Short mmCIF file of C-alpha atoms in Angstrom, two decimals:
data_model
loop_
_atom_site.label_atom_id
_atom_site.label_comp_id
_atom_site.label_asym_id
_atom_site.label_seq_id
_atom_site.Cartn_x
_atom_site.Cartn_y
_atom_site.Cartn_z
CA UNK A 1 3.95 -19.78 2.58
CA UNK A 2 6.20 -17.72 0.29
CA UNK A 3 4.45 -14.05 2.54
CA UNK A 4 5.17 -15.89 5.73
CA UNK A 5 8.68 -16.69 4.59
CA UNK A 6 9.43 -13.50 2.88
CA UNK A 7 7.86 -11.52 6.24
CA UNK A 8 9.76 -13.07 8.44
CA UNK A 9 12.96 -12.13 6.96
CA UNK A 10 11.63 -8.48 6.95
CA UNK A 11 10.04 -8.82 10.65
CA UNK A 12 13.72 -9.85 11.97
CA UNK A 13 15.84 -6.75 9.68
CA UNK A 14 12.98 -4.36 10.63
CA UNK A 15 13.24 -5.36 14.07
CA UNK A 16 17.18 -5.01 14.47
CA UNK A 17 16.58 -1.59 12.77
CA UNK A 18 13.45 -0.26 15.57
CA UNK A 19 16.11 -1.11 18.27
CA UNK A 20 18.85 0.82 16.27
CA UNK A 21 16.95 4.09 15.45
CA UNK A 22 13.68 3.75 17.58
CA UNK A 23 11.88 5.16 14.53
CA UNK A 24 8.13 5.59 15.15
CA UNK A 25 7.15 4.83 11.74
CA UNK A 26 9.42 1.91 11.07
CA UNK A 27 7.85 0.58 14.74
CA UNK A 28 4.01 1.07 13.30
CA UNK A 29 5.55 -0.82 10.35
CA UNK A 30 6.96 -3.67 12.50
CA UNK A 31 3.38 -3.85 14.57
CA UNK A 32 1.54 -4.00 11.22
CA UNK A 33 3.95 -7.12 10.26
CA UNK A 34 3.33 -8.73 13.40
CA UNK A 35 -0.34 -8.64 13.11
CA UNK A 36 -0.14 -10.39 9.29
CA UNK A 37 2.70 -12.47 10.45
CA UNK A 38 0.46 -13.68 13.29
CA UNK A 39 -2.81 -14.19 10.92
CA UNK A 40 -0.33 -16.00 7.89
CA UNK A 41 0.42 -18.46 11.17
CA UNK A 42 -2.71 -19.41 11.98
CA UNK A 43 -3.35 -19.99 7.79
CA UNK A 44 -5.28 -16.70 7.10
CA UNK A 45 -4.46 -14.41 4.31
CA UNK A 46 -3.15 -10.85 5.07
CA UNK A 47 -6.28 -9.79 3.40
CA UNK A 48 -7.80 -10.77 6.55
CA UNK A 49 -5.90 -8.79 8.93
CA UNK A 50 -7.83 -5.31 9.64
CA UNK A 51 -5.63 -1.88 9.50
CA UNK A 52 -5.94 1.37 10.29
CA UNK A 53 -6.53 3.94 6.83
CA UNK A 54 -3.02 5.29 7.15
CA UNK A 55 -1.54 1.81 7.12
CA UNK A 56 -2.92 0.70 4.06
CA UNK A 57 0.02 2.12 2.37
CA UNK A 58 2.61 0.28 4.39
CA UNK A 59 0.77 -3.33 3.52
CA UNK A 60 0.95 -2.27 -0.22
CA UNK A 61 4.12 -1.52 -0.17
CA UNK A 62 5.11 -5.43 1.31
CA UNK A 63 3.37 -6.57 -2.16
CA UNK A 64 2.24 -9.41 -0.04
CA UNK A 65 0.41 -12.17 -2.29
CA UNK A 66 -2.30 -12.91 -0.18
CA UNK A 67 -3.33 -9.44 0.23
CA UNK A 68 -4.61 -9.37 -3.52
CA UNK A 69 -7.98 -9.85 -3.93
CA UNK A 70 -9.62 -13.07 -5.39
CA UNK A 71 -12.28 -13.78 -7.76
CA UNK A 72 -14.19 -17.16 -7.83
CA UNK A 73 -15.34 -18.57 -11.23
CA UNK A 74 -17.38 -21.90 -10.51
CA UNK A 75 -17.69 -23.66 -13.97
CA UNK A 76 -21.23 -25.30 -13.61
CA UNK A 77 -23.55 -27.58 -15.59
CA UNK A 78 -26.22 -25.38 -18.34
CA UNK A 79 -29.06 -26.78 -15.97
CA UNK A 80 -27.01 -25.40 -13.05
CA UNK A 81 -26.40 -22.39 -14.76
CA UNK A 82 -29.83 -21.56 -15.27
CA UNK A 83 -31.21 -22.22 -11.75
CA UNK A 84 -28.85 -20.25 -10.55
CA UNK A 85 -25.58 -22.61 -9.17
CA UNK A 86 -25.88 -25.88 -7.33
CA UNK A 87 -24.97 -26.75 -3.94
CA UNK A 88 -21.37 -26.67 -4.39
CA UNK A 89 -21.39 -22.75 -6.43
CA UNK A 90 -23.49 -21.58 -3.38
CA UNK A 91 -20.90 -22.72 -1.14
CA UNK A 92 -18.10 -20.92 -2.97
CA UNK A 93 -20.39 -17.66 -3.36
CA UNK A 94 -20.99 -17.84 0.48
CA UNK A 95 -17.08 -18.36 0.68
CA UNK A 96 -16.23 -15.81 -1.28
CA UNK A 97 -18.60 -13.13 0.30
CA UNK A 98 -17.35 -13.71 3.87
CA UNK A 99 -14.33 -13.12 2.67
CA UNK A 100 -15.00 -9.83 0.53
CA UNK A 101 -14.33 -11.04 -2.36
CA UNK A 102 -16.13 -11.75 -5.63
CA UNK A 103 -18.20 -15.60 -7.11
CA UNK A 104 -19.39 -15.91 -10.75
CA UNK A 105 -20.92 -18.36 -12.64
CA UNK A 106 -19.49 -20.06 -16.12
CA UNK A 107 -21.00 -22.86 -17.63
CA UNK A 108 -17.78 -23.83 -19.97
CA UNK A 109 -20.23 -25.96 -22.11
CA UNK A 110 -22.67 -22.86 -23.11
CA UNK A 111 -19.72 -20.92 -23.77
CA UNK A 112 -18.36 -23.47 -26.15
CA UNK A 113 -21.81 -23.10 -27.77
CA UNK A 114 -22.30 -19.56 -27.58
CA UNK A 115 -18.49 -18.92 -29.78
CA UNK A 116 -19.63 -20.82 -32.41
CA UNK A 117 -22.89 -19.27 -33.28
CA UNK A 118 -23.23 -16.37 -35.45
CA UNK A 119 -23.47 -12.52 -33.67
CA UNK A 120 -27.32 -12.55 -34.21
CA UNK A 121 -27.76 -16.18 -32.97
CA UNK A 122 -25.87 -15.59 -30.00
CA UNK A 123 -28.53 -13.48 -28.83
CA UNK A 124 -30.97 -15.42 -29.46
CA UNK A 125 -29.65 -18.15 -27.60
CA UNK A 126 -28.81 -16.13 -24.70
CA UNK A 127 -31.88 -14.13 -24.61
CA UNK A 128 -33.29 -18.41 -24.84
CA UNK A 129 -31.66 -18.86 -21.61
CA UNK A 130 -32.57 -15.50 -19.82
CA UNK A 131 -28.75 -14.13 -19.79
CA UNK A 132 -28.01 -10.71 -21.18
CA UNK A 133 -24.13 -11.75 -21.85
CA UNK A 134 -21.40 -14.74 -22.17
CA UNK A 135 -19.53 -15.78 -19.02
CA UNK A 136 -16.43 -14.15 -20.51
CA UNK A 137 -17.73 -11.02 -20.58
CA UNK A 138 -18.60 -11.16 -17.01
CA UNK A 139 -15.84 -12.70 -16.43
CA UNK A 140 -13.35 -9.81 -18.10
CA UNK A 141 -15.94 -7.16 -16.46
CA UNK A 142 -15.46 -8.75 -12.76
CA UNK A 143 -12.26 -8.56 -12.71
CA UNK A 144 -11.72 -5.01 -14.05
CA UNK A 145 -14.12 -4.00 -11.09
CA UNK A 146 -12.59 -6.03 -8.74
CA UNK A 147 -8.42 -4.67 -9.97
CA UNK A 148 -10.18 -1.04 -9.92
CA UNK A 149 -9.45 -1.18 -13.35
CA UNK A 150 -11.29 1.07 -16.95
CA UNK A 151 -10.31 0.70 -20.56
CA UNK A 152 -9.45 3.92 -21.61
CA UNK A 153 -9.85 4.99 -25.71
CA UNK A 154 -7.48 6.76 -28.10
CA UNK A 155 -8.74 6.99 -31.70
CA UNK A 156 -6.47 8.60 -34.69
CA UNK A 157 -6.36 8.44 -38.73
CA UNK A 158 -5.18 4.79 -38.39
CA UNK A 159 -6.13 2.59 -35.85
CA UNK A 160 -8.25 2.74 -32.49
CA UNK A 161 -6.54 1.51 -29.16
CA UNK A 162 -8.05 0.61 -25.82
CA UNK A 163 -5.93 1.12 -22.72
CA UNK A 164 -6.12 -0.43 -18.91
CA UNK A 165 -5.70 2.19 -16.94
CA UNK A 166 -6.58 2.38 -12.86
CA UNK A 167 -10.41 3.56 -12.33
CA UNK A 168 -10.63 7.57 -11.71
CA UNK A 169 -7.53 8.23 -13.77
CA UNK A 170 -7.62 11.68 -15.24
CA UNK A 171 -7.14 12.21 -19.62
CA UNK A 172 -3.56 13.47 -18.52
CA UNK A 173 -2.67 10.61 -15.92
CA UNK A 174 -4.33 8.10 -18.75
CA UNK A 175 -1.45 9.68 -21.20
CA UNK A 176 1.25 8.80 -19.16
CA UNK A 177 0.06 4.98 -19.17
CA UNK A 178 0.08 5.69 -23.17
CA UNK A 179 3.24 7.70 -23.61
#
């Protein structure tokens, strides 16, 4: 509701300002907005709506919330877990991958077991249940992939720092995020 609202309001200014100036680019913007303006009304995200490679800019730049993309955690039972989801998980996978986006499993309970064990236990009780790592660290790794997002290292005399930093950043772009 609040990218329908806040669209609107810029459909109606952008519109008064196409009849004003007949601008070509402000009119590809105003046929992009009426294209996720039609989709939001009919209760689809703006992720949804399918644009041209040059426009992709323009839809950034409306920081629309439904164009961000999503990532499903089902929290599911250890047995579930292990067999690979239940019923319900499978539908929000299937959910999820129609709509591009990303489905993982947690089982809250294993994870409550998995912090308190020791390093070397915590292995064993993965490697017990055939999983290489704890949810959260698929968890933190999913997301990173799915925000296009690294960690990026400094190391000095005194203390080692990791930095997020956009995926394909250069040394020198990563220093800006730093400095």
């Amino acid at each position: 509701l609040a990218d329908f609202e806040s669209l609107d309001k810029r459909k109606q200014k952008l519109a008064k300002q196409v009849k004003a100036t007949k601008d070509k680019k402000l009119e590809q913007e105003l046929e992009i907005m009426t294209k996720i303006h039609a989709a939001l009304s009919d209760g689809n995200p703006a992720r949804t709506v399918e644009v041209e490679k040059d426009e992709v800019k323009m839809v950034k730049e409306m920081q629309l919330l439904t164009t961000k993309p999503i990532l499903y955690v089902c929290n599911v039972s250890e047995d579930d877990f292990t067999a690979g989801g239940n019923d319900w998980s499978k539908q929000v996978q299937e959910f999820a991958s129609k709509e591009g986006n990303l489905s993982i499993l947690v089982s809250s309970a294993m994870e409550a077991e998995i912090a308190l064990l020791e390093p070397e236990e915590q292995k064993d009780f993965l490697e017990a249940l055939g999983v290489e790592e704890p949810g959260l660290n698929r968890l933190i790794r999913e997301a990173y992939s799915l925000l296009e997002l690294q960690t990026y290292f400094t190391a000095g005399e005194k203390e080692v720092r990791a930095w997020t930093i956009k995926s394909g950043m250069k040394a020198p772009q990563a220093a800006g995020v730093i400095h």
